[in-house]
Amino acid sequence: MKNKTTIHEIAKALNTTASTVSRALNNNPRISEKTRKKVLKKAEELGYEPNTMASSLRRGHSKLIGIIVPYADRIFFSSVIRGIEEEVKKSGYNVIICQSYEKVSNEIEDVKALLSAQVAGIIISMSRETDNYKHLQNVINKGKPLILFDRSTEEINTSSVVIDDFRGAYNAVTHLVKNGYRKIAFYSGNKKVSIFKERFRGYQAALHDHNLPLVKEYQIEVASDVEKGKEVTKKLMNQSDPPDAIFSASDFSALGAVKWLTENKYDVPGNVGVIGFGNDPFAQYLTPTLTSVDQKSKVMGTTVAKVFIEHIEGKNTEPRKVLLNPELVIRASSSKISLEKIAG
Amino acid sequence: MKNKTTIHEIAKALNTTASTVSRALNNNPRISEKTRKKVLKKAEELGYEPNTMASSLRRGHSKLIGIIVPYADRIFFSSVIRGIEEEVKKSGYNVIICQSYEKVSNEIEDVKALLSAQVAGIIISMSRETDNYKHLQNVINKGKPLILFDRSTEEINTSSVVIDDFRGAYNAVTHLVKNGYRKIAFYSGNKKVSIFKERFRGYQAALHDHNLPLVKEYQIEVASDVEKGKEVTKKLMNQSDPPDAIFSASDFSALGAVKWLTENKYDVPGNVGVIGFGNDPFAQYLTPTLTSVDQKSKVMGTTVAKVFIEHIEGKNTEPRKVLLNPELVIRASSSKISLEKIAG
DNA sequence: TAACATTGTGCAATCGTTTACGCAAAACTT
DNA sequence: AAGTTTTGCGTAAACGATTGCACAATGTTA
């Protein structure tokens, strides 16, 4: 029952040719309304389904978009993917997902496979390892749109969509200050990574703008990990002059901090305020609920998709650098004031 | 710089024909080692990249697999997707993701689009609405593998991979009994849905096997939602003879239960034990940490992928129904005994 | 009514690969 | 050494769609 209706069968059934059928199906203006109707009816009747591969081959471009992410099951990425899919579907595109597992070697293979599959373009959040951009440049050289998101680089002249890490950090720290915290610690990963560098800048700027000193002992480098978060928090709080708040560039180390603090009878937010970054779903389920900087992952997805469509439809060929506003989601862990309004 | 090297250019450069090049590239046995080497070298030299669309068109089948899920950003689904991608990549396949948003109408469109894209087959977790299977039957009729996962049906004769909900529930309830709980309530969604029906059966069987009565007042129908979970827990605990444990067929209503209980000074697990289902990541971050039945989503993904490959390679054409063993992840919320060993 | 523009359709080439078929040369048979 | 098989490669036709060109039929204009 391998139902393989082609335009040729339709043509034969109608005693005409494939070209006429093709034109009717594609709303070509050079076709009479009568034949169009006839063709459509017969196509329906025979259960015709177009072969997009054949059409793509002929046209020279497909309706497939390649997406490369480090891991498809990380909530941030899966959420961006959802946003992209939702948006590009409107224009008739489908998405192919590849995972780099944070290895540049996989990334290179993925790009190759996607180009072989004749995708219309590629949307990518680069692996942590990636510091050579030949494979990406190659996409552009082939005349296909390449859009970077979340993890970007200046080394390659193309559109990108990232959140404003500086502002996210700035707002978080400002919020802590407004809630009466004065000695604010900062947790982050390696500051060579651009997102951490930016978040650190935001932290610094906020302290500066509120006339608070930048204390070296309060700047902690820690992996994005619950256990590590607990460890550094223990060390930090046992200092002679411990902080009264922690702004963490990761939700996981923030969680570690909250865990250690509550297990050691500190009151969060009473004694110590805590804010994370990422707004992972678990943030809303913790006790106390965790204030966090939301990265607008779904919006990022739809935005990336829109930029992509812009490029592909040729409306805009100039690279665009989109900076998304993060949103500070205020919950219990940071709200000394008017806690009752937020506690939930 | 639209680098379009085809096998014809390679052929021309080598003063031979495309067929020879094609054969060399595909390791056809009817080609001399010498020419193969020459072709490979020249292909490399010219930066040749195969056009898989052309090849698929000719061959009649592609290396693309369609995946349809309700939402790509739900941790369970994104995790399955990750598992599938990881596994099928080994055989040179790529995956196209579609989302049904729980609407059967989208599902039908997605199937159509995937078939048009000439996918090798489709892997799907059906929408909640789906109760007519014509569009899925259509995939099979076209001779392409269709694999169901998580949400299955007997109405269509094809392979599927689901977890053993009965056993998951049975083990969870047994664990509660072994920890000294006797009056165990059961939360679930509509029991017409097969997964809830099965979990209910497991609950019943476990009670029965441990000579515990099946109490009607302890069987609660509740949506998979934190707030709803709180509401029903309040009602439940205010009964004249409240339960001493809750087994919830969803992590979210379990979370609601824990929240209400702790907010109302119940000790979990001291007074009331709680177990959820799904092992959502948040389960490990709650206080107390939540015991839950893990659905082995990533294993489900790799298993689905393996079954798919089996079918596509023609090793097995008989439909297979795979039942995966869930894993009870024991944490603090259910462990009256030896709590200290588990508390994290 | 002649000249011209427009409309609707068919013909045939094309997109980049694969592959059935054929044939000559080489390699085995006996 | 003649017959048979194997090997290596070219020819040409697909796969299913799109599209430039040609041309007849129709419509418009002067």
XYZ file of C-alpha atoms (C1' of nucleotides) in Angstrom:
748
model
C 0.000 0.000 0.000
C 2.962 2.309 -0.581
C 0.880 5.198 -1.768
C 3.225 7.107 -4.023
C 1.133 9.643 -5.823
C 3.265 12.044 -7.823
C 2.294 14.975 -9.914
C 2.749 12.729 -12.905
C -0.072 10.457 -11.841
C -2.302 13.428 -11.326
C -1.324 14.672 -14.751
C -2.071 11.336 -16.353
C -5.433 11.067 -14.654
C -6.295 14.491 -15.961
C -4.802 13.932 -19.377
C -2.400 16.796 -18.979
C 1.250 17.185 -17.971
C 3.231 17.452 -14.776
C 4.107 21.062 -15.424
C 0.478 22.070 -15.416
C -0.116 20.165 -12.222
C 2.927 21.706 -10.599
C 1.814 25.173 -11.571
C -1.695 24.587 -10.312
C -0.364 23.323 -6.999
C 1.972 26.278 -6.604
C -0.595 28.921 -7.442
C 1.289 29.980 -10.488
C -0.578 32.933 -12.071
C -0.232 31.503 -15.531
C -2.893 28.890 -14.980
C -6.637 29.038 -15.409
C -8.899 28.866 -12.428
C -10.676 25.918 -13.987
C -7.602 23.708 -14.320
C -6.387 24.733 -10.884
C -9.628 23.522 -9.340
C -9.561 20.326 -11.353
C -5.992 19.592 -10.289
C -6.617 20.362 -6.649
C -9.625 18.100 -6.643
C -7.806 15.216 -8.279
C -4.795 15.690 -5.991
C -7.056 15.438 -2.990
C -8.772 12.432 -4.515
C -5.534 10.563 -5.085
C -4.196 11.517 -1.676
C -1.312 13.386 -3.176
C 1.422 14.495 -0.830
C 4.269 16.565 -2.216
C 7.805 15.299 -2.004
C 9.580 18.229 -0.439
C 12.947 16.632 -1.095
C 12.433 16.644 -4.819
C 11.162 20.164 -4.657
C 14.046 21.302 -2.462
C 16.544 19.667 -4.747
C 15.138 21.483 -7.710
C 14.705 24.792 -5.954
C 18.107 24.617 -4.363
C 16.976 25.230 -0.809
C 14.956 23.328 1.737
C 12.490 24.188 4.456
C 14.628 22.686 7.164
C 16.546 24.577 9.795
C 19.428 23.034 11.685
C 19.727 23.708 15.393
C 22.851 22.792 17.337
C 22.872 22.917 21.116
C 25.168 21.382 23.709
C 22.396 19.285 25.276
C 18.794 19.079 24.130
C 17.500 18.165 27.574
C 18.807 21.156 29.457
C 15.778 23.229 30.289
C 17.256 26.402 28.880
C 18.027 24.842 25.524
C 14.880 22.788 25.254
C 12.915 25.900 25.973
C 14.715 27.875 23.261
C 14.145 24.994 20.867
C 10.476 25.054 21.688
C 10.329 28.759 20.959
C 12.140 28.366 17.672
C 9.984 25.490 16.502
C 6.810 27.299 17.425
C 7.823 30.368 15.468
C 9.349 28.902 12.313
C 6.477 26.490 11.878
C 4.399 29.525 10.949
C 6.583 29.992 7.894
C 6.502 26.327 7.008
C 9.899 25.358 8.331
C 10.872 22.320 10.358
C 13.824 21.993 12.683
C 16.554 19.392 12.854
C 18.148 19.062 16.282
C 21.792 18.194 16.854
C 23.664 17.977 20.132
C 27.326 18.850 20.495
C 27.670 17.549 24.044
C 29.990 20.522 24.525
C 32.518 19.009 22.121
C 33.707 21.088 19.215
C 34.431 17.922 17.255
C 30.756 16.973 17.387
C 29.829 20.486 16.453
C 31.947 20.289 13.327
C 30.375 16.983 12.369
C 26.910 18.376 13.010
C 27.481 21.387 10.810
C 28.697 19.117 8.060
C 25.697 16.815 8.370
C 23.288 19.732 8.374
C 24.839 21.288 5.305
C 24.690 17.921 3.591
C 21.028 17.760 4.489
C 20.696 21.062 2.633
C 19.242 23.004 5.542
C 18.165 26.548 4.825
C 20.410 27.752 7.620
C 21.776 26.986 11.058
C 20.952 28.245 14.540
C 23.543 27.422 17.136
C 24.588 27.825 20.725
C 28.246 26.930 20.575
C 29.961 24.348 22.693
C 32.116 25.542 25.561
C 35.188 24.267 23.765
C 34.623 26.174 20.544
C 37.316 28.751 19.937
C 37.888 28.202 16.254
C 35.093 29.235 13.943
C 36.036 27.798 10.587
C 33.113 25.401 10.469
C 30.708 28.227 11.238
C 32.290 30.614 8.799
C 31.784 27.883 6.255
C 28.022 28.108 6.694
C 28.102 31.808 5.919
C 30.382 31.240 2.959
C 27.772 28.926 1.541
C 25.384 31.849 1.656
C 23.226 30.357 4.382
C 22.101 32.257 7.453
C 23.899 31.405 10.664
C 22.396 32.694 13.876
C 24.156 32.464 17.213
C 22.242 32.469 20.456
C 23.143 32.587 24.120
C 26.793 31.897 23.465
C 28.129 34.347 20.956
C 31.447 35.650 19.661
C 32.714 38.749 17.952
C 35.025 36.717 15.779
C 32.367 35.974 13.280
C 30.254 38.535 11.513
C 26.723 37.251 11.849
C 23.475 37.791 13.716
C 23.129 36.782 17.322
C 20.609 36.848 20.124
C 21.816 36.918 23.706
C 20.484 38.231 26.956
C 21.915 41.270 28.581
C 23.932 39.591 31.297
C 25.260 42.886 32.533
C 21.822 44.283 33.117
C 20.562 41.047 34.656
C 23.318 41.133 37.224
C 22.974 44.845 37.752
C 19.265 44.562 38.473
C 19.728 41.615 40.796
C 22.343 43.374 42.885
C 20.351 46.591 42.908
C 17.366 44.671 44.171
C 19.470 43.275 47.013
C 20.687 46.745 47.908
C 17.146 48.089 47.939
C 16.231 45.298 50.300
C 18.821 46.492 52.744
C 21.675 44.136 52.013
C 25.086 45.792 51.985
C 27.701 43.086 51.915
C 26.945 41.234 48.739
C 29.001 38.271 47.574
C 29.257 37.171 43.961
C 29.507 33.569 42.802
C 30.424 32.787 39.232
C 32.240 30.467 36.889
C 35.415 31.367 35.066
C 35.335 35.058 34.212
C 37.044 34.403 30.925
C 33.674 33.120 29.731
C 31.784 36.097 28.362
C 28.545 35.561 30.238
C 30.359 35.456 33.575
C 32.486 38.425 32.675
C 29.370 40.415 31.869
C 27.568 39.365 35.017
C 30.590 40.362 37.036
C 30.629 43.755 35.358
C 26.970 44.193 36.254
C 27.703 43.274 39.847
C 30.581 45.742 40.018
C 28.616 48.534 38.408
C 25.680 48.082 40.748
C 27.918 48.152 43.815
C 29.667 51.219 42.475
C 26.432 53.048 41.706
C 25.239 52.443 45.241
C 28.503 53.470 46.823
C 29.307 50.031 48.104
C 32.861 48.755 48.205
C 34.053 45.946 45.984
C 35.342 43.363 48.433
C 37.788 40.851 47.070
C 36.891 38.179 49.620
C 33.298 38.247 48.370
C 34.165 37.281 44.810
C 33.987 33.535 44.584
C 34.742 31.352 41.612
C 32.634 28.199 41.769
C 31.263 25.656 39.322
C 27.555 25.597 38.587
C 26.889 22.788 41.025
C 24.889 22.320 44.215
C 27.595 20.608 46.256
C 30.260 23.085 45.222
C 27.849 25.845 46.130
C 27.506 24.432 49.627
C 31.250 24.130 50.070
C 32.092 27.672 49.119
C 29.218 29.010 51.163
C 30.540 27.295 54.245
C 33.961 28.831 53.706
C 32.514 32.205 52.911
C 30.255 32.401 55.948
C 33.029 31.322 58.258
C 35.116 34.323 57.289
C 35.684 37.000 59.872
C 33.390 39.409 58.070
C 30.831 37.309 56.207
C 28.492 38.821 53.610
C 24.802 39.396 54.202
C 23.749 38.441 50.684
C 24.828 36.253 47.812
C 24.266 36.879 44.148
C 25.117 33.759 42.220
C 25.616 33.654 38.472
C 24.093 30.175 38.550
C 20.939 28.774 40.094
C 22.701 25.621 41.157
C 25.363 27.269 43.262
C 22.644 29.564 44.622
C 20.742 26.449 45.627
C 23.848 25.094 47.296
C 24.133 28.335 49.211
C 20.522 28.237 50.362
C 20.880 24.611 51.398
C 23.982 25.201 53.454
C 22.546 28.330 55.027
C 19.238 26.789 56.071
C 20.911 23.619 57.295
C 23.129 25.802 59.457
C 20.281 27.769 60.948
C 20.743 30.920 58.973
C 17.508 32.569 58.010
C 17.108 33.154 54.307
C 16.278 35.956 53.559
C 16.328 37.243 57.170
C 20.057 36.895 57.784
C 21.253 36.353 54.263
C 19.615 37.177 50.932
C 20.218 34.953 47.931
C 19.621 35.441 44.224
C 20.362 32.987 41.455
C 20.665 33.285 37.702
C 18.757 31.257 35.115
C 15.418 30.876 36.819
C 15.452 27.132 36.571
C 12.008 25.679 37.300
C 13.183 24.336 40.647
C 13.668 27.912 41.874
C 9.942 28.273 42.432
C 9.671 25.047 44.399
C 12.444 25.603 46.936
C 11.927 26.697 50.506
C 12.381 29.557 50.555
C 11.487 30.152 46.925
C 14.521 31.453 45.081
C 14.734 34.857 43.465
C 16.454 34.486 40.127
C 17.259 36.240 36.875
C 15.126 34.745 34.141
C 16.860 34.306 30.800
C 13.682 34.482 28.748
C 14.524 31.306 26.984
C 11.288 30.942 25.068
C 11.368 34.572 23.954
C 14.949 33.994 22.945
C 13.750 31.120 20.806
C 11.060 33.085 19.033
C 13.415 36.026 18.584
C 16.129 33.871 17.075
C 13.514 32.406 14.785
C 12.292 35.814 13.691
C 15.799 36.997 12.928
C 16.364 33.814 10.982
C 13.239 34.261 8.906
C 14.167 37.881 8.250
C 17.463 36.749 6.812
C 16.090 33.899 4.799
C 13.338 35.939 3.248
C 15.981 38.422 2.315
C 14.285 41.268 4.145
C 17.505 41.911 5.955
C 20.964 40.769 5.129
C 22.850 42.896 7.628
C 23.894 40.988 10.741
C 21.845 41.973 13.764
C 22.964 41.722 17.346
C 19.886 41.389 19.542
C 20.222 41.934 23.262
C 17.302 40.572 25.258
C 16.259 41.986 28.594
C 16.419 39.455 31.372
C 13.693 39.576 33.995
C 14.352 39.545 37.700
C 11.829 37.147 39.184
C 11.506 38.226 42.763
C 10.704 35.505 45.257
C 11.220 34.906 48.940
C 14.975 34.358 49.154
C 15.868 37.996 48.605
C 13.014 39.900 50.123
C 13.675 41.142 53.605
C 11.027 43.775 53.051
C 7.418 42.832 52.474
C 8.203 39.179 52.540
C 4.612 38.318 53.202
C 3.569 39.675 49.868
C 5.817 37.278 48.066
C 6.110 34.171 50.178
C 4.146 31.469 48.561
C 31.789 31.658 -2.543
C 28.854 29.269 -2.819
C 31.003 26.192 -2.925
C 28.947 23.697 -4.867
C 31.200 20.772 -5.612
C 29.257 17.882 -7.084
C 30.381 14.465 -8.089
C 30.367 15.726 -11.654
C 33.109 18.225 -10.962
C 35.169 15.542 -9.331
C 34.552 13.345 -12.336
C 35.576 16.064 -14.739
C 38.741 16.840 -12.807
C 39.630 13.173 -12.956
C 38.582 12.704 -16.525
C 36.053 10.072 -15.609
C 32.300 9.980 -14.985
C 29.949 10.651 -12.115
C 29.054 7.002 -11.775
C 32.624 6.074 -11.028
C 32.894 8.826 -8.477
C 29.633 7.806 -6.867
C 30.748 4.213 -6.662
C 34.096 5.169 -5.203
C 32.430 7.341 -2.595
C 29.977 4.623 -1.643
C 32.525 1.858 -1.355
C 30.985 -0.068 -4.161
C 32.947 -3.322 -4.605
C 33.033 -2.968 -8.371
C 35.702 -0.307 -8.261
C 39.486 -0.598 -8.183
C 41.366 0.455 -5.115
C 43.413 2.811 -7.224
C 40.483 4.825 -8.571
C 38.826 4.861 -5.154
C 41.899 6.478 -3.639
C 42.154 8.975 -6.477
C 38.518 9.963 -6.127
C 38.691 10.276 -2.363
C 41.721 12.474 -2.645
C 40.204 14.738 -5.237
C 36.933 14.937 -3.298
C 38.835 16.068 -0.245
C 40.796 18.494 -2.342
C 37.705 20.121 -3.824
C 35.934 20.193 -0.486
C 33.189 17.962 -1.731
C 30.159 17.566 0.496
C 27.461 15.151 -0.575
C 23.949 16.382 -1.166
C 21.927 13.994 0.954
C 18.690 15.286 -0.521
C 19.638 14.235 -4.000
C 20.814 10.938 -2.676
C 17.677 10.400 -0.633
C 15.506 11.292 -3.575
C 17.234 8.739 -5.722
C 17.407 6.062 -3.054
C 13.833 6.568 -2.008
C 14.543 6.978 1.669
C 16.255 9.559 3.808
C 18.353 9.573 6.947
C 15.901 11.735 8.817
C 13.659 10.621 11.606
C 10.587 12.563 12.622
C 9.811 12.963 16.296
C 6.486 14.314 17.497
C 5.992 15.246 21.143
C 3.412 17.385 22.896
C 6.017 19.888 24.141
C 9.728 19.830 23.443
C 10.600 21.668 26.634
C 9.000 19.310 29.116
C 11.880 17.603 30.853
C 10.525 14.134 30.216
C 10.209 14.688 26.483
C 13.413 16.646 26.036
C 15.209 13.890 27.843
C 13.721 11.220 25.586
C 14.641 13.332 22.574
C 18.173 13.576 23.823
C 18.342 9.815 24.180
C 16.965 9.243 20.702
C 19.308 11.715 19.065
C 22.298 10.300 20.856
C 21.487 6.794 19.708
C 20.393 7.298 16.112
C 23.339 9.542 15.380
C 25.466 6.414 15.614
C 23.680 5.072 12.560
C 23.942 8.360 10.709
C 20.408 9.592 11.263
C 19.236 13.047 12.219
C 16.029 13.957 13.970
C 13.343 16.457 13.074
C 11.348 17.692 16.044
C 7.671 18.623 15.897
C 5.414 19.693 18.718
C 1.720 18.885 18.856
C 0.960 21.124 21.832
C -1.438 18.353 22.836
C -3.638 19.090 19.807
C -4.499 16.267 17.471
C -4.911 18.752 14.636
C -1.262 19.768 14.945
C -0.294 16.152 15.154
C -1.998 15.430 11.854
C -0.260 18.383 10.220
C 3.077 17.289 11.646
C 2.726 13.773 10.323
C 1.899 15.172 6.932
C 4.885 17.516 6.951
C 7.223 14.760 8.070
C 6.034 12.394 5.393
C 6.452 15.163 2.840
C 9.986 15.618 4.106
C 10.465 11.934 3.291
C 11.526 10.908 6.778
C 12.624 7.317 7.225
C 10.027 6.894 9.934
C 8.258 8.571 12.833
C 8.624 8.341 16.596
C 5.745 9.807 18.516
C 4.264 10.390 21.908
C 0.659 11.130 21.062
C -1.263 14.175 22.157
C -3.779 13.776 24.947
C -6.575 14.445 22.488
C -5.642 11.742 20.026
C -8.288 9.038 19.831
C -8.383 8.536 16.100
C -5.345 6.955 14.537
C -5.850 7.388 10.825
C -2.887 9.702 10.411
C -0.635 7.261 12.240
C -1.955 4.261 10.374
C -1.090 6.180 7.257
C 2.590 6.153 8.211
C 2.535 2.382 8.490
C 0.662 2.050 5.231
C 3.462 3.925 3.557
C 5.769 1.205 4.799
C 7.586 3.438 7.237
C 8.305 2.497 10.825
C 6.131 4.176 13.420
C 7.202 3.856 17.028
C 5.042 4.960 19.913
C 6.538 5.893 23.244
C 5.187 6.755 26.647
C 1.659 7.188 25.373
C 0.608 4.116 23.507
C -2.549 2.445 22.218
C -3.641 -1.040 21.294
C -5.628 0.258 18.370
C -2.665 0.342 16.110
C -0.385 -2.567 15.396
C 3.088 -1.169 15.815
C 6.062 -1.112 18.146
C 5.974 0.869 21.334
C 8.121 1.629 24.338
C 6.462 2.517 27.612
C 7.342 2.176 31.232
C 5.659 -0.351 33.439
C 3.335 1.960 35.300
C 1.809 -0.892 37.211
C 5.121 -1.980 38.592
C 6.220 1.567 39.322
C 3.162 2.139 41.444
C 3.364 -1.287 43.013
C 6.950 -0.731 44.110
C 6.253 2.720 45.442
C 3.344 1.565 47.575
C 5.268 -1.486 48.749
C 8.094 0.775 49.814
C 5.654 2.857 51.847
C 4.282 -0.247 53.501
C 7.760 -1.463 54.373
C 8.413 1.887 55.959
C 5.507 1.378 58.275
C 2.817 3.372 56.539
C -0.581 1.706 56.538
C -3.113 4.234 55.377
C -1.933 5.150 51.933
C -3.781 7.610 49.745
C -3.542 7.671 45.957
C -3.579 10.806 43.820
C -4.008 10.546 40.104
C -5.473 12.100 37.000
C -8.406 10.679 35.101
C -8.277 6.894 35.323
C -9.514 6.576 31.781
C -6.000 7.548 30.738
C -4.008 4.354 30.516
C -1.026 5.448 32.571
C -3.249 6.435 35.478
C -5.290 3.294 35.167
C -2.146 1.208 35.358
C -0.746 3.126 38.308
C -4.020 2.668 40.096
C -3.891 -1.051 39.424
C -0.397 -1.176 40.881
C -1.570 0.697 43.961
C -4.482 -1.672 44.422
C -2.369 -4.764 43.933
C 0.243 -3.635 46.423
C -2.381 -2.891 49.054
C -3.972 -6.225 48.409
C -0.712 -8.143 48.582
C 0.017 -6.562 51.945
C -3.431 -7.172 53.298
C -4.338 -3.544 53.463
C -7.867 -2.348 52.752
C -8.712 -0.282 49.705
C -10.254 2.851 51.139
C -12.459 4.825 48.822
C -11.853 8.116 50.628
C -8.151 7.786 49.927
C -8.530 7.708 46.168
C -8.242 11.232 44.915
C -8.564 12.510 41.392
C -6.453 15.611 40.951
C -4.714 17.412 38.100
C -0.949 17.335 37.867
C -0.567 20.733 39.482
C 1.002 22.103 42.655
C -1.906 24.242 43.768
C -4.461 21.539 43.110
C -2.255 19.187 45.075
C -2.336 21.515 48.050
C -6.091 21.853 47.887
C -6.864 18.175 47.840
C -4.295 17.499 50.542
C -5.994 19.976 52.825
C -9.336 18.283 52.292
C -7.841 14.854 52.668
C -6.009 15.551 55.901
C -9.047 17.153 57.443
C -11.031 13.970 57.092
C -11.980 12.111 60.225
C -9.514 9.337 59.475
C -6.700 10.886 57.442
C -4.067 8.761 55.707
C -0.490 8.459 56.904
C 1.012 8.410 53.441
C 0.361 9.707 49.947
C 1.384 8.109 46.709
C 0.843 10.561 43.903
C 0.846 9.608 40.235
C 2.396 13.000 39.539
C 5.352 14.851 41.038
C 3.515 18.133 40.940
C 0.572 17.077 43.060
C 3.061 15.315 45.348
C 4.871 18.609 45.680
C 1.579 20.312 46.478
C 1.004 17.717 49.160
C 4.443 18.212 50.710
C 4.011 21.982 50.620
C 0.653 21.913 52.367
C 1.810 19.364 54.909
C 4.989 21.208 55.900
C 3.214 24.555 55.963
C 0.713 23.014 58.335
C 3.295 21.584 60.685
C 3.048 18.017 59.609
C 6.346 16.217 59.591
C 7.221 14.633 56.263
C 8.093 11.759 56.451
C 7.548 11.513 60.224
C 3.783 11.940 60.237
C 3.053 11.478 56.575
C 5.105 9.797 53.865
C 4.939 11.089 50.300
C 6.000 9.603 46.992
C 5.671 11.188 43.583
C 5.868 9.862 40.046
C 8.131 11.121 37.276
C 11.224 12.043 39.237
C 11.276 15.558 37.955
C 14.608 17.237 38.702
C 13.031 19.419 41.353
C 12.333 16.325 43.447
C 15.946 16.188 44.572
C 16.010 19.838 45.583
C 12.926 19.958 47.773
C 12.979 19.911 51.542
C 12.474 17.153 52.330
C 13.819 15.601 49.150
C 11.028 13.783 47.356
C 10.960 10.057 46.751
C 9.693 9.462 43.244
C 9.287 6.868 40.538
C 11.789 7.588 37.797
C 10.517 7.060 34.260
C 13.944 6.400 32.768
C 13.379 8.948 30.095
C 16.833 8.833 28.575
C 16.833 5.032 28.521
C 13.422 5.247 26.944
C 14.920 7.436 24.253
C 17.784 5.113 23.459
C 15.451 2.119 23.547
C 12.989 3.717 21.170
C 15.897 4.546 18.903
C 17.193 0.990 18.966
C 13.783 -0.432 18.129
C 13.520 2.076 15.324
C 16.876 1.140 13.863
C 15.972 -2.539 14.134
C 12.902 -1.928 12.037
C 14.566 0.289 9.494
C 17.456 -2.062 8.943
C 14.908 -4.755 8.412
C 16.317 -6.939 11.152
C 12.893 -7.115 12.665
C 9.585 -6.339 11.112
C 7.366 -7.705 13.839
C 5.969 -5.014 16.133
C 7.605 -5.086 19.551
C 6.043 -3.861 22.747
C 8.823 -2.893 25.117
C 8.000 -2.401 28.787
C 10.672 -0.489 30.675
C 11.260 -0.918 34.366
C 10.787 2.278 36.297
C 13.141 2.942 39.177
C 12.009 3.975 42.605
C 14.352 6.743 43.688
C 14.202 6.701 47.432
C 14.702 10.010 49.151
C 13.738 11.590 52.436
C 9.998 12.100 51.992
C 9.099 8.449 52.341
C 11.697 7.095 54.717
C 10.562 6.858 58.289
C 13.235 4.240 58.827
C 16.911 5.030 58.453
C 16.161 8.544 57.361
C 19.665 9.648 58.178
C 21.093 7.386 55.540
C 19.120 9.069 52.834
C 18.690 12.666 53.879
C 20.831 14.769 51.660
C -8.994 42.993 -40.304
C -4.213 43.089 -39.448
C -0.940 43.578 -35.745
C 0.008 42.839 -31.186
C -0.461 41.461 -26.271
C -2.055 38.156 -23.084
C -3.231 33.659 -21.342
C -2.877 28.717 -20.767
C -0.453 24.733 -21.614
C 3.177 21.417 -23.248
C 8.160 20.198 -24.023
C 12.322 19.302 -22.234
C 16.097 20.387 -19.299
C 17.482 20.563 -14.678
C 18.663 19.852 -9.447
C 22.780 15.897 -7.630
C 22.793 11.081 -6.950
C 22.316 6.220 -7.781
C 22.112 2.057 -10.436
C 20.593 -1.427 -14.172
C 22.764 -2.654 -18.131
C 26.350 -3.312 -21.346
C 30.848 -4.037 -22.886
C 35.823 -4.476 -23.061
C 39.784 -6.040 -20.702
C 41.741 -8.983 -17.391
C 41.811 -13.211 -14.888
C 40.618 -17.839 -14.470
C 39.310 -22.436 -16.272
C 40.156 -26.906 -18.359
C 44.127 -21.652 -26.604
C 39.414 -21.303 -26.451
C 35.755 -20.642 -23.241
C 34.079 -18.717 -19.003
C 33.989 -15.684 -15.205
C 35.253 -11.553 -12.938
C 36.478 -6.798 -12.717
C 36.255 -1.892 -13.811
C 34.033 1.613 -15.787
C 30.933 4.289 -19.012
C 25.969 5.240 -20.768
C 21.762 6.648 -19.773
C 17.693 6.496 -17.204
C 15.759 7.243 -13.211
C 14.004 9.807 -8.344
C 9.846 13.936 -8.188
C 9.538 18.330 -8.656
C 10.204 23.205 -11.078
C 10.726 26.419 -14.868
C 12.529 28.805 -19.291
C 11.019 28.577 -23.730
C 7.840 27.823 -27.403
C 3.498 28.068 -29.322
C -1.454 28.021 -30.055
C -5.582 30.195 -28.750
C -7.764 34.053 -27.229
C -8.318 38.981 -26.397
C -7.219 43.750 -27.453
C -6.165 47.659 -30.198
C -5.937 50.591 -34.185
